[in-house]
JSON list of C-alpha atoms in Angstrom, two decimals:
[
{"chain": "A", "resi": 1038, "resn": "UNK", "atom": "CA", "xyz": [0.02, -0.15, 0.16]},
{"chain": "A", "resi": 1039, "resn": "UNK", "atom": "CA", "xyz": [0.98, 3.83, -0.69]},
{"chain": "A", "resi": 1040, "resn": "UNK", "atom": "CA", "xyz": [0.65, 6.14, 2.02]},
{"chain": "A", "resi": 1041, "resn": "UNK", "atom": "CA", "xyz": [1.23, 9.95, 1.42]},
{"chain": "A", "resi": 1042, "resn": "UNK", "atom": "CA", "xyz": [1.60, 12.11, 4.60]},
{"chain": "A", "resi": 1043, "resn": "UNK", "atom": "CA", "xyz": [1.91, 15.94, 4.87]},
{"chain": "A", "resi": 1044, "resn": "UNK", "atom": "CA", "xyz": [4.63, 16.44, 7.36]},
{"chain": "A", "resi": 1045, "resn": "UNK", "atom": "CA", "xyz": [4.74, 19.38, 9.89]},
{"chain": "A", "resi": 1046, "resn": "UNK", "atom": "CA", "xyz": [6.00, 22.76, 8.64]},
{"chain": "A", "resi": 1047, "resn": "UNK", "atom": "CA", "xyz": [9.61, 23.17, 8.76]},
{"chain": "A", "resi": 1048, "resn": "UNK", "atom": "CA", "xyz": [11.26, 26.51, 9.55]},
{"chain": "A", "resi": 1049, "resn": "UNK", "atom": "CA", "xyz": [10.81, 27.66, 6.22]},
{"chain": "A", "resi": 1050, "resn": "UNK", "atom": "CA", "xyz": [7.03, 27.62, 6.25]},
{"chain": "A", "resi": 1051, "resn": "UNK", "atom": "CA", "xyz": [6.50, 24.93, 3.47]},
{"chain": "A", "resi": 1052, "resn": "UNK", "atom": "CA", "xyz": [4.91, 21.75, 3.94]},
{"chain": "A", "resi": 1053, "resn": "UNK", "atom": "CA", "xyz": [6.65, 18.83, 2.53]},
{"chain": "A", "resi": 1054, "resn": "UNK", "atom": "CA", "xyz": [5.39, 15.28, 1.48]},
{"chain": "A", "resi": 1055, "resn": "UNK", "atom": "CA", "xyz": [6.54, 11.74, 2.49]},
{"chain": "A", "resi": 1056, "resn": "UNK", "atom": "CA", "xyz": [5.41, 8.59, 0.30]},
{"chain": "A", "resi": 1057, "resn": "UNK", "atom": "CA", "xyz": [5.66, 5.38, 2.58]},
{"chain": "A", "resi": 1058, "resn": "UNK", "atom": "CA", "xyz": [5.66, 2.11, 0.11]},
{"chain": "A", "resi": 1059, "resn": "UNK", "atom": "CA", "xyz": [5.42, -1.11, 1.85]},
{"chain": "A", "resi": 1060, "resn": "UNK", "atom": "CA", "xyz": [7.00, -2.91, -1.08]},
{"chain": "A", "resi": 1061, "resn": "UNK", "atom": "CA", "xyz": [10.52, -3.10, -2.21]},
{"chain": "A", "resi": 1062, "resn": "UNK", "atom": "CA", "xyz": [9.85, -0.74, -4.92]},
{"chain": "A", "resi": 1063, "resn": "UNK", "atom": "CA", "xyz": [7.13, 1.94, -5.91]},
{"chain": "A", "resi": 1064, "resn": "UNK", "atom": "CA", "xyz": [4.70, 0.84, -8.72]},
{"chain": "A", "resi": 1065, "resn": "UNK", "atom": "CA", "xyz": [2.99, -2.11, -7.40]},
{"chain": "A", "resi": 1066, "resn": "UNK", "atom": "CA", "xyz": [2.57, -4.64, -10.17]},
{"chain": "A", "resi": 1067, "resn": "UNK", "atom": "CA", "xyz": [3.55, -1.97, -13.04]},
{"chain": "A", "resi": 1068, "resn": "UNK", "atom": "CA", "xyz": [7.03, -3.40, -13.68]},
{"chain": "A", "resi": 1069, "resn": "UNK", "atom": "CA", "xyz": [9.12, -2.54, -17.02]},
{"chain": "A", "resi": 1070, "resn": "UNK", "atom": "CA", "xyz": [12.30, -4.98, -17.97]},
{"chain": "A", "resi": 1071, "resn": "UNK", "atom": "CA", "xyz": [14.45, -3.73, -21.03]},
{"chain": "A", "resi": 1072, "resn": "UNK", "atom": "CA", "xyz": [16.16, -6.52, -22.87]},
{"chain": "A", "resi": 1073, "resn": "UNK", "atom": "CA", "xyz": [18.34, -5.48, -25.81]},
{"chain": "A", "resi": 1074, "resn": "UNK", "atom": "CA", "xyz": [15.63, -3.76, -27.90]},
{"chain": "A", "resi": 1075, "resn": "UNK", "atom": "CA", "xyz": [12.72, -5.26, -26.20]},
{"chain": "A", "resi": 1076, "resn": "UNK", "atom": "CA", "xyz": [10.44, -3.58, -23.48]},
{"chain": "A", "resi": 1077, "resn": "UNK", "atom": "CA", "xyz": [8.96, -6.42, -21.46]},
{"chain": "A", "resi": 1078, "resn": "UNK", "atom": "CA", "xyz": [5.86, -5.60, -19.12]},
{"chain": "A", "resi": 1079, "resn": "UNK", "atom": "CA", "xyz": [5.73, -7.98, -16.07]},
{"chain": "A", "resi": 1080, "resn": "UNK", "atom": "CA", "xyz": [2.27, -6.38, -14.97]},
{"chain": "A", "resi": 1081, "resn": "UNK", "atom": "CA", "xyz": [-0.05, -4.10, -16.78]},
{"chain": "A", "resi": 1082, "resn": "UNK", "atom": "CA", "xyz": [0.63, -3.65, -20.55]},
{"chain": "A", "resi": 1083, "resn": "UNK", "atom": "CA", "xyz": [-1.84, -0.45, -21.05]},
{"chain": "A", "resi": 1084, "resn": "UNK", "atom": "CA", "xyz": [-3.91, 1.97, -19.32]},
{"chain": "A", "resi": 1085, "resn": "UNK", "atom": "CA", "xyz": [-6.66, 4.05, -20.57]},
{"chain": "A", "resi": 1086, "resn": "UNK", "atom": "CA", "xyz": [-5.36, 7.59, -21.62]},
{"chain": "A", "resi": 1087, "resn": "UNK", "atom": "CA", "xyz": [-6.64, 10.77, -20.09]},
{"chain": "A", "resi": 1088, "resn": "UNK", "atom": "CA", "xyz": [-5.50, 14.34, -19.88]},
{"chain": "A", "resi": 1089, "resn": "UNK", "atom": "CA", "xyz": [-4.48, 14.06, -16.26]},
{"chain": "A", "resi": 1090, "resn": "UNK", "atom": "CA", "xyz": [-2.50, 11.14, -17.21]},
{"chain": "A", "resi": 1091, "resn": "UNK", "atom": "CA", "xyz": [-0.87, 12.83, -19.95]},
{"chain": "A", "resi": 1092, "resn": "UNK", "atom": "CA", "xyz": [0.09, 15.77, -17.56]},
{"chain": "A", "resi": 1093, "resn": "UNK", "atom": "CA", "xyz": [1.85, 13.44, -15.17]},
{"chain": "A", "resi": 1094, "resn": "UNK", "atom": "CA", "xyz": [3.97, 11.81, -17.85]},
{"chain": "A", "resi": 1095, "resn": "UNK", "atom": "CA", "xyz": [5.13, 15.26, -19.00]},
{"chain": "A", "resi": 1096, "resn": "UNK", "atom": "CA", "xyz": [6.03, 16.02, -15.54]},
{"chain": "A", "resi": 1097, "resn": "UNK", "atom": "CA", "xyz": [7.81, 12.77, -15.49]},
{"chain": "A", "resi": 1098, "resn": "UNK", "atom": "CA", "xyz": [10.00, 13.82, -18.57]},
{"chain": "A", "resi": 1099, "resn": "UNK", "atom": "CA", "xyz": [8.12, 11.40, -20.96]},
{"chain": "A", "resi": 1100, "resn": "UNK", "atom": "CA", "xyz": [4.98, 11.27, -22.95]},
{"chain": "A", "resi": 1101, "resn": "UNK", "atom": "CA", "xyz": [2.09, 8.91, -23.71]},
{"chain": "A", "resi": 1102, "resn": "UNK", "atom": "CA", "xyz": [2.16, 6.67, -26.73]},
{"chain": "A", "resi": 1103, "resn": "UNK", "atom": "CA", "xyz": [-0.96, 4.75, -28.22]},
{"chain": "A", "resi": 1104, "resn": "UNK", "atom": "CA", "xyz": [-0.61, 1.26, -27.61]},
{"chain": "A", "resi": 1105, "resn": "UNK", "atom": "CA", "xyz": [-0.25, -1.10, -30.50]},
{"chain": "A", "resi": 1106, "resn": "UNK", "atom": "CA", "xyz": [-2.91, -3.75, -30.26]},
{"chain": "A", "resi": 1107, "resn": "UNK", "atom": "CA", "xyz": [-2.87, -7.23, -31.76]},
{"chain": "A", "resi": 1108, "resn": "UNK", "atom": "CA", "xyz": [-5.61, -9.55, -32.02]},
{"chain": "A", "resi": 1109, "resn": "UNK", "atom": "CA", "xyz": [-5.64, -11.26, -28.32]},
{"chain": "A", "resi": 1110, "resn": "UNK", "atom": "CA", "xyz": [-4.85, -14.88, -28.43]},
{"chain": "A", "resi": 1111, "resn": "UNK", "atom": "CA", "xyz": [-4.15, -17.76, -25.78]},
{"chain": "A", "resi": 1112, "resn": "UNK", "atom": "CA", "xyz": [-2.60, -21.12, -25.65]},
{"chain": "A", "resi": 1113, "resn": "UNK", "atom": "CA", "xyz": [-5.04, -24.04, -25.26]},
{"chain": "A", "resi": 1114, "resn": "UNK", "atom": "CA", "xyz": [-3.79, -27.80, -25.74]},
{"chain": "A", "resi": 1115, "resn": "UNK", "atom": "CA", "xyz": [-0.28, -26.34, -26.69]},
{"chain": "A", "resi": 1116, "resn": "UNK", "atom": "CA", "xyz": [-1.59, -24.23, -29.50]},
{"chain": "A", "resi": 1117, "resn": "UNK", "atom": "CA", "xyz": [-2.33, -20.74, -29.71]},
{"chain": "A", "resi": 1118, "resn": "UNK", "atom": "CA", "xyz": [-5.93, -19.58, -30.41]},
{"chain": "A", "resi": 1119, "resn": "UNK", "atom": "CA", "xyz": [-7.20, -16.18, -31.48]},
{"chain": "A", "resi": 1120, "resn": "UNK", "atom": "CA", "xyz": [-9.85, -14.35, -29.70]},
{"chain": "A", "resi": 1121, "resn": "UNK", "atom": "CA", "xyz": [-12.68, -14.51, -30.36]},
{"chain": "A", "resi": 1122, "resn": "UNK", "atom": "CA", "xyz": [-12.21, -18.31, -31.40]},
{"chain": "A", "resi": 1123, "resn": "UNK", "atom": "CA", "xyz": [-14.14, -19.57, -34.46]},
{"chain": "A", "resi": 1124, "resn": "UNK", "atom": "CA", "xyz": [-17.11, -21.52, -34.08]},
{"chain": "A", "resi": 1125, "resn": "UNK", "atom": "CA", "xyz": [-15.32, -24.67, -35.29]},
{"chain": "A", "resi": 1126, "resn": "UNK", "atom": "CA", "xyz": [-12.71, -24.28, -32.53]},
{"chain": "A", "resi": 1127, "resn": "UNK", "atom": "CA", "xyz": [-15.58, -24.01, -30.04]},
{"chain": "A", "resi": 1128, "resn": "UNK", "atom": "CA", "xyz": [-17.51, -26.86, -31.18]},
{"chain": "A", "resi": 1129, "resn": "UNK", "atom": "CA", "xyz": [-14.41, -29.10, -30.87]},
{"chain": "A", "resi": 1130, "resn": "UNK", "atom": "CA", "xyz": [-14.51, -29.09, -27.17]},
{"chain": "A", "resi": 1131, "resn": "UNK", "atom": "CA", "xyz": [-10.89, -28.28, -27.35]},
{"chain": "A", "resi": 1132, "resn": "UNK", "atom": "CA", "xyz": [-10.98, -24.80, -25.99]},
{"chain": "A", "resi": 1133, "resn": "UNK", "atom": "CA", "xyz": [-14.03, -25.44, -23.56]},
{"chain": "A", "resi": 1134, "resn": "UNK", "atom": "CA", "xyz": [-15.33, -28.66, -22.32]},
{"chain": "A", "resi": 1135, "resn": "UNK", "atom": "CA", "xyz": [-18.88, -29.23, -23.28]},
{"chain": "A", "resi": 1136, "resn": "UNK", "atom": "CA", "xyz": [-20.23, -28.36, -20.12]},
{"chain": "A", "resi": 1137, "resn": "UNK", "atom": "CA", "xyz": [-18.65, -24.97, -20.40]},
{"chain": "A", "resi": 1138, "resn": "UNK", "atom": "CA", "xyz": [-19.79, -24.64, -23.50]},
{"chain": "A", "resi": 1139, "resn": "UNK", "atom": "CA", "xyz": [-23.52, -25.28, -22.73]},
{"chain": "A", "resi": 1140, "resn": "UNK", "atom": "CA", "xyz": [-23.05, -22.88, -19.92]},
{"chain": "A", "resi": 1141, "resn": "UNK", "atom": "CA", "xyz": [-22.07, -20.24, -22.28]},
{"chain": "A", "resi": 1142, "resn": "UNK", "atom": "CA", "xyz": [-24.95, -21.01, -24.93]},
{"chain": "A", "resi": 1143, "resn": "UNK", "atom": "CA", "xyz": [-27.44, -20.86, -21.69]},
{"chain": "A", "resi": 1144, "resn": "UNK", "atom": "CA", "xyz": [-26.26, -16.69, -21.20]},
{"chain": "A", "resi": 1145, "resn": "UNK", "atom": "CA", "xyz": [-29.84, -15.80, -22.18]},
{"chain": "A", "resi": 1146, "resn": "UNK", "atom": "CA", "xyz": [-31.59, -17.86, -19.40]},
{"chain": "A", "resi": 1147, "resn": "UNK", "atom": "CA", "xyz": [-28.96, -17.00, -16.78]},
{"chain": "A", "resi": 1148, "resn": "UNK", "atom": "CA", "xyz": [-30.44, -14.80, -13.74]},
{"chain": "A", "resi": 1149, "resn": "UNK", "atom": "CA", "xyz": [-29.19, -11.34, -13.58]},
{"chain": "A", "resi": 1150, "resn": "UNK", "atom": "CA", "xyz": [-27.94, -10.12, -9.86]},
{"chain": "A", "resi": 1151, "resn": "UNK", "atom": "CA", "xyz": [-28.03, -6.52, -9.38]},
{"chain": "A", "resi": 1152, "resn": "UNK", "atom": "CA", "xyz": [-25.11, -4.84, -7.63]},
{"chain": "A", "resi": 1153, "resn": "UNK", "atom": "CA", "xyz": [-21.38, -4.11, -7.90]},
{"chain": "A", "resi": 1154, "resn": "UNK", "atom": "CA", "xyz": [-19.33, -7.36, -8.59]},
{"chain": "A", "resi": 1155, "resn": "UNK", "atom": "CA", "xyz": [-15.82, -8.24, -9.58]},
{"chain": "A", "resi": 1156, "resn": "UNK", "atom": "CA", "xyz": [-14.78, -9.20, -12.93]},
{"chain": "A", "resi": 1157, "resn": "UNK", "atom": "CA", "xyz": [-14.73, -12.77, -12.16]},
{"chain": "A", "resi": 1158, "resn": "UNK", "atom": "CA", "xyz": [-18.03, -12.77, -10.70]},
{"chain": "A", "resi": 1159, "resn": "UNK", "atom": "CA", "xyz": [-19.66, -10.87, -13.90]},
{"chain": "A", "resi": 1160, "resn": "UNK", "atom": "CA", "xyz": [-18.29, -13.53, -16.16]},
{"chain": "A", "resi": 1161, "resn": "UNK", "atom": "CA", "xyz": [-19.31, -16.29, -13.82]},
{"chain": "A", "resi": 1162, "resn": "UNK", "atom": "CA", "xyz": [-22.93, -14.92, -13.51]},
{"chain": "A", "resi": 1163, "resn": "UNK", "atom": "CA", "xyz": [-23.14, -14.53, -17.07]},
{"chain": "A", "resi": 1164, "resn": "UNK", "atom": "CA", "xyz": [-21.32, -17.65, -18.71]},
{"chain": "A", "resi": 1165, "resn": "UNK", "atom": "CA", "xyz": [-20.64, -20.15, -15.61]},
{"chain": "A", "resi": 1166, "resn": "UNK", "atom": "CA", "xyz": [-17.75, -21.21, -13.52]},
{"chain": "A", "resi": 1167, "resn": "UNK", "atom": "CA", "xyz": [-16.02, -22.97, -16.33]},
{"chain": "A", "resi": 1168, "resn": "UNK", "atom": "CA", "xyz": [-15.79, -19.76, -18.46]},
{"chain": "A", "resi": 1169, "resn": "UNK", "atom": "CA", "xyz": [-14.74, -18.01, -15.76]},
{"chain": "A", "resi": 1170, "resn": "UNK", "atom": "CA", "xyz": [-11.95, -20.08, -14.49]},
{"chain": "A", "resi": 1171, "resn": "UNK", "atom": "CA", "xyz": [-10.58, -20.19, -18.16]},
{"chain": "A", "resi": 1172, "resn": "UNK", "atom": "CA", "xyz": [-10.97, -16.77, -19.62]},
{"chain": "A", "resi": 1173, "resn": "UNK", "atom": "CA", "xyz": [-11.84, -14.13, -16.76]},
{"chain": "A", "resi": 1174, "resn": "UNK", "atom": "CA", "xyz": [-8.26, -13.28, -15.74]},
{"chain": "A", "resi": 1175, "resn": "UNK", "atom": "CA", "xyz": [-7.80, -12.47, -19.61]},
{"chain": "A", "resi": 1176, "resn": "UNK", "atom": "CA", "xyz": [-9.81, -9.24, -19.08]},
{"chain": "A", "resi": 1177, "resn": "UNK", "atom": "CA", "xyz": [-7.89, -7.91, -16.23]},
{"chain": "A", "resi": 1178, "resn": "UNK", "atom": "CA", "xyz": [-3.90, -9.14, -16.38]},
{"chain": "A", "resi": 1179, "resn": "UNK", "atom": "CA", "xyz": [-2.96, -7.03, -19.42]},
{"chain": "A", "resi": 1180, "resn": "UNK", "atom": "CA", "xyz": [-4.50, -3.60, -17.94]},
{"chain": "A", "resi": 1181, "resn": "UNK", "atom": "CA", "xyz": [-4.55, -4.02, -14.23]},
{"chain": "A", "resi": 1182, "resn": "UNK", "atom": "CA", "xyz": [-1.94, -6.79, -13.76]},
{"chain": "A", "resi": 1183, "resn": "UNK", "atom": "CA", "xyz": [-3.76, -8.65, -11.33]},
{"chain": "A", "resi": 1184, "resn": "UNK", "atom": "CA", "xyz": [-6.54, -11.51, -11.25]},
{"chain": "A", "resi": 1185, "resn": "UNK", "atom": "CA", "xyz": [-10.18, -10.86, -12.04]},
{"chain": "A", "resi": 1186, "resn": "UNK", "atom": "CA", "xyz": [-11.36, -11.38, -8.58]},
{"chain": "A", "resi": 1187, "resn": "UNK", "atom": "CA", "xyz": [-9.62, -8.19, -7.50]},
{"chain": "A", "resi": 1188, "resn": "UNK", "atom": "CA", "xyz": [-10.78, -5.74, -10.05]},
{"chain": "A", "resi": 1189, "resn": "UNK", "atom": "CA", "xyz": [-14.50, -4.33, -9.86]},
{"chain": "A", "resi": 1190, "resn": "UNK", "atom": "CA", "xyz": [-16.39, -4.89, -13.19]},
{"chain": "A", "resi": 1191, "resn": "UNK", "atom": "CA", "xyz": [-18.13, -1.69, -13.17]},
{"chain": "A", "resi": 1192, "resn": "UNK", "atom": "CA", "xyz": [-15.18, 0.44, -12.06]},
{"chain": "A", "resi": 1193, "resn": "UNK", "atom": "CA", "xyz": [-12.60, -1.44, -14.90]},
{"chain": "A", "resi": 1194, "resn": "UNK", "atom": "CA", "xyz": [-15.18, -1.58, -17.70]},
{"chain": "A", "resi": 1195, "resn": "UNK", "atom": "CA", "xyz": [-17.75, 1.46, -17.20]},
{"chain": "A", "resi": 1196, "resn": "UNK", "atom": "CA", "xyz": [-18.79, 1.77, -20.77]},
{"chain": "A", "resi": 1197, "resn": "UNK", "atom": "CA", "xyz": [-19.58, -1.87, -21.00]},
{"chain": "A", "resi": 1198, "resn": "UNK", "atom": "CA", "xyz": [-21.08, -2.02, -17.64]},
{"chain": "A", "resi": 1199, "resn": "UNK", "atom": "CA", "xyz": [-23.49, 0.65, -18.77]},
{"chain": "A", "resi": 1200, "resn": "UNK", "atom": "CA", "xyz": [-24.13, -0.68, -22.09]},
{"chain": "A", "resi": 1201, "resn": "UNK", "atom": "CA", "xyz": [-24.83, -4.54, -20.49]},
{"chain": "A", "resi": 1202, "resn": "UNK", "atom": "CA", "xyz": [-27.33, -2.89, -17.95]},
{"chain": "A", "resi": 1203, "resn": "UNK", "atom": "CA", "xyz": [-29.12, -0.99, -20.52]},
{"chain": "A", "resi": 1204, "resn": "UNK", "atom": "CA", "xyz": [-29.74, -4.30, -22.29]},
{"chain": "A", "resi": 1205, "resn": "UNK", "atom": "CA", "xyz": [-31.31, -5.84, -19.08]},
{"chain": "A", "resi": 1206, "resn": "UNK", "atom": "CA", "xyz": [-28.11, -7.16, -17.90]},
{"chain": "A", "resi": 1207, "resn": "UNK", "atom": "CA", "xyz": [-27.67, -9.96, -20.58]},
{"chain": "A", "resi": 1208, "resn": "UNK", "atom": "CA", "xyz": [-24.42, -9.94, -22.78]},
{"chain": "A", "resi": 1209, "resn": "UNK", "atom": "CA", "xyz": [-26.54, -11.76, -25.46]},
{"chain": "A", "resi": 1210, "resn": "UNK", "atom": "CA", "xyz": [-29.30, -9.01, -25.47]},
{"chain": "A", "resi": 1211, "resn": "UNK", "atom": "CA", "xyz": [-26.37, -6.36, -25.78]},
{"chain": "A", "resi": 1212, "resn": "UNK", "atom": "CA", "xyz": [-24.79, -8.52, -28.75]},
{"chain": "A", "resi": 1213, "resn": "UNK", "atom": "CA", "xyz": [-28.15, -8.47, -30.48]},
{"chain": "A", "resi": 1214, "resn": "UNK", "atom": "CA", "xyz": [-28.69, -4.82, -30.30]},
{"chain": "A", "resi": 1215, "resn": "UNK", "atom": "CA", "xyz": [-25.67, -4.50, -31.81]},
{"chain": "A", "resi": 1216, "resn": "UNK", "atom": "CA", "xyz": [-26.10, -6.44, -34.35]},
{"chain": "A", "resi": 1217, "resn": "UNK", "atom": "CA", "xyz": [-29.37, -4.45, -35.35]},
{"chain": "A", "resi": 1218, "resn": "UNK", "atom": "CA", "xyz": [-27.54, -1.30, -35.20]},
{"chain": "A", "resi": 1219, "resn": "UNK", "atom": "CA", "xyz": [-29.83, -0.04, -32.25]},
{"chain": "A", "resi": 1220, "resn": "UNK", "atom": "CA", "xyz": [-27.38, 0.43, -29.41]},
{"chain": "A", "resi": 1221, "resn": "UNK", "atom": "CA", "xyz": [-28.30, 3.62, -27.66]},
{"chain": "A", "resi": 1222, "resn": "UNK", "atom": "CA", "xyz": [-25.15, 5.67, -26.34]},
{"chain": "A", "resi": 1223, "resn": "UNK", "atom": "CA", "xyz": [-25.02, 5.48, -22.51]},
{"chain": "A", "resi": 1224, "resn": "UNK", "atom": "CA", "xyz": [-23.79, 9.03, -21.78]},
{"chain": "A", "resi": 1225, "resn": "UNK", "atom": "CA", "xyz": [-20.74, 10.79, -23.05]},
{"chain": "A", "resi": 1226, "resn": "UNK", "atom": "CA", "xyz": [-17.71, 8.69, -23.42]},
{"chain": "A", "resi": 1227, "resn": "UNK", "atom": "CA", "xyz": [-14.16, 9.44, -21.61]},
{"chain": "A", "resi": 1228, "resn": "UNK", "atom": "CA", "xyz": [-12.32, 6.83, -23.02]},
{"chain": "A", "resi": 1229, "resn": "UNK", "atom": "CA", "xyz": [-9.26, 7.98, -25.04]},
{"chain": "A", "resi": 1230, "resn": "UNK", "atom": "CA", "xyz": [-7.98, 4.48, -25.90]},
{"chain": "A", "resi": 1231, "resn": "UNK", "atom": "CA", "xyz": [-5.21, 2.56, -24.31]},
{"chain": "A", "resi": 1232, "resn": "UNK", "atom": "CA", "xyz": [-1.82, 3.87, -23.99]},
{"chain": "A", "resi": 1233, "resn": "UNK", "atom": "CA", "xyz": [1.83, 3.48, -22.57]},
{"chain": "A", "resi": 1234, "resn": "UNK", "atom": "CA", "xyz": [5.06, 5.30, -22.40]},
{"chain": "A", "resi": 1235, "resn": "UNK", "atom": "CA", "xyz": [8.22, 4.93, -24.38]},
{"chain": "A", "resi": 1236, "resn": "UNK", "atom": "CA", "xyz": [9.61, 3.93, -20.79]},
{"chain": "A", "resi": 1237, "resn": "UNK", "atom": "CA", "xyz": [6.75, 1.29, -20.22]},
{"chain": "A", "resi": 1238, "resn": "UNK", "atom": "CA", "xyz": [4.09, 1.58, -17.40]},
{"chain": "A", "resi": 1239, "resn": "UNK", "atom": "CA", "xyz": [6.93, 0.49, -14.64]},
{"chain": "A", "resi": 1240, "resn": "UNK", "atom": "CA", "xyz": [9.34, 2.84, -16.39]},
{"chain": "A", "resi": 1241, "resn": "UNK", "atom": "CA", "xyz": [7.01, 5.67, -15.80]},
{"chain": "A", "resi": 1242, "resn": "UNK", "atom": "CA", "xyz": [6.41, 4.74, -12.18]},
{"chain": "A", "resi": 1243, "resn": "UNK", "atom": "CA", "xyz": [10.35, 4.15, -11.81]},
{"chain": "A", "resi": 1244, "resn": "UNK", "atom": "CA", "xyz": [10.66, 7.86, -13.03]},
{"chain": "A", "resi": 1245, "resn": "UNK", "atom": "CA", "xyz": [8.37, 9.15, -10.83]},
{"chain": "A", "resi": 1246, "resn": "UNK", "atom": "CA", "xyz": [10.08, 7.60, -7.69]},
{"chain": "A", "resi": 1247, "resn": "UNK", "atom": "CA", "xyz": [13.09, 8.97, -8.75]},
{"chain": "A", "resi": 1248, "resn": "UNK", "atom": "CA", "xyz": [11.49, 12.50, -8.76]},
{"chain": "A", "resi": 1249, "resn": "UNK", "atom": "CA", "xyz": [10.46, 11.92, -5.14]},
{"chain": "A", "resi": 1250, "resn": "UNK", "atom": "CA", "xyz": [13.83, 11.46, -4.08]},
{"chain": "A", "resi": 1251, "resn": "UNK", "atom": "CA", "xyz": [14.34, 11.10, -0.16]},
{"chain": "A", "resi": 1252, "resn": "UNK", "atom": "CA", "xyz": [10.65, 11.84, 0.06]},
{"chain": "A", "resi": 1253, "resn": "UNK", "atom": "CA", "xyz": [10.09, 8.26, -1.03]},
{"chain": "A", "resi": 1254, "resn": "UNK", "atom": "CA", "xyz": [10.60, 5.49, 1.75]},
{"chain": "A", "resi": 1255, "resn": "UNK", "atom": "CA", "xyz": [10.07, 1.68, 0.46]},
{"chain": "A", "resi": 1256, "resn": "UNK", "atom": "CA", "xyz": [9.97, -1.26, 2.15]},
{"chain": "A", "resi": 1257, "resn": "UNK", "atom": "CA", "xyz": [8.22, 0.80, 4.96]},
{"chain": "A", "resi": 1258, "resn": "UNK", "atom": "CA", "xyz": [4.71, -0.25, 5.72]},
{"chain": "A", "resi": 1259, "resn": "UNK", "atom": "CA", "xyz": [2.24, 1.33, 7.84]},
{"chain": "A", "resi": 1260, "resn": "UNK", "atom": "CA", "xyz": [1.29, -0.78, 10.60]},
{"chain": "A", "resi": 1261, "resn": "UNK", "atom": "CA", "xyz": [-1.13, 1.57, 12.52]},
{"chain": "A", "resi": 1262, "resn": "UNK", "atom": "CA", "xyz": [-2.59, 5.08, 12.02]},
{"chain": "A", "resi": 1263, "resn": "UNK", "atom": "CA", "xyz": [-3.90, 6.99, 14.88]},
{"chain": "A", "resi": 1264, "resn": "UNK", "atom": "CA", "xyz": [-6.04, 10.17, 14.60]},
{"chain": "A", "resi": 1265, "resn": "UNK", "atom": "CA", "xyz": [-5.33, 13.22, 16.75]},
{"chain": "A", "resi": 1266, "resn": "UNK", "atom": "CA", "xyz": [-6.15, 16.66, 17.09]},
{"chain": "A", "resi": 1267, "resn": "UNK", "atom": "CA", "xyz": [-5.41, 18.19, 13.71]},
{"chain": "A", "resi": 1268, "resn": "UNK", "atom": "CA", "xyz": [-2.64, 15.51, 13.11]},
{"chain": "A", "resi": 1269, "resn": "UNK", "atom": "CA", "xyz": [-1.94, 11.63, 12.50]},
{"chain": "A", "resi": 1270, "resn": "UNK", "atom": "CA", "xyz": [0.58, 9.30, 14.60]},
{"chain": "A", "resi": 1271, "resn": "UNK", "atom": "CA", "xyz": [1.68, 6.83, 12.25]},
{"chain": "A", "resi": 1272, "resn": "UNK", "atom": "CA", "xyz": [3.33, 3.35, 13.30]},
{"chain": "A", "resi": 1273, "resn": "UNK", "atom": "CA", "xyz": [5.97, 2.16, 10.69]},
{"chain": "A", "resi": 1274, "resn": "UNK", "atom": "CA", "xyz": [7.13, -1.29, 10.32]},
{"chain": "A", "resi": 1275, "resn": "UNK", "atom": "CA", "xyz": [10.31, -2.08, 8.31]},
{"chain": "A", "resi": 1276, "resn": "UNK", "atom": "CA", "xyz": [13.79, -2.45, 9.15]},
{"chain": "A", "resi": 1277, "resn": "UNK", "atom": "CA", "xyz": [13.78, 0.32, 11.68]},
{"chain": "A", "resi": 1278, "resn": "UNK", "atom": "CA", "xyz": [10.27, 0.63, 13.18]},
{"chain": "A", "resi": 1279, "resn": "UNK", "atom": "CA", "xyz": [9.47, 4.14, 14.19]},
{"chain": "A", "resi": 1280, "resn": "UNK", "atom": "CA", "xyz": [6.49, 6.36, 14.72]},
{"chain": "A", "resi": 1281, "resn": "UNK", "atom": "CA", "xyz": [5.74, 9.50, 12.68]},
{"chain": "A", "resi": 1282, "resn": "UNK", "atom": "CA", "xyz": [3.46, 12.69, 12.98]},
{"chain": "A", "resi": 1283, "resn": "UNK", "atom": "CA", "xyz": [1.77, 14.08, 9.98]},
{"chain": "A", "resi": 1284, "resn": "UNK", "atom": "CA", "xyz": [-0.85, 16.81, 9.43]},
{"chain": "A", "resi": 1285, "resn": "UNK", "atom": "CA", "xyz": [-2.58, 15.12, 6.48]},
{"chain": "A", "resi": 1286, "resn": "UNK", "atom": "CA", "xyz": [-2.88, 11.36, 5.30]},
{"chain": "A", "resi": 1287, "resn": "UNK", "atom": "CA", "xyz": [-3.81, 9.87, 2.09]},
{"chain": "A", "resi": 1288, "resn": "UNK", "atom": "CA", "xyz": [-4.30, 6.17, 1.84]}
]
């Protein structure tokens, strides 16, 4: 977890910041490795572009670049299968066992449960446990660098979530609407496409961490935070457990 605290004012009257990171490096799952001429992302590959991210990249001395998107694929039975798979591939039973295929085709009959849910819970609700087990993580690993059960569907895919809700909660109904060309806009779109940086996403985090200098402490977990009058007292772990007071706290 990352904790940002505003330290008490120094003699010059300017508040300073201290960023506390429990991990050995800042950036969480975003980590970029360069090998020869190849940039390898060990975590998220892309994020959604927006003006705030562009300004942040500029402050870090880099810029946003449009991601080059290839057709997604997976390895099944030792063979590469492009997505969405062809009907013949689906019916062969290689990609999905027949019980999973039956659950997939039964999507129009599956009940719709209201309320926020994880990406995995959404896929399982609509297509069954077998499909969720095999494919749900593909929706989140490349962007969020974590499994589908740790990412909220409505937060990660707001436009799709709104469109599915507008179709009565069923993906099949949404697909039918789009085939008929009658999909109504669910409000103004804020999506600007998926982007990265020439440094990669992990490289952007590393550059921002370098800019913090001594204001960043890694391997320093916050064990406890106590609110006091006009301040917070933090109990820090790590190699040298200590206490720290700050005026403002952002978790």
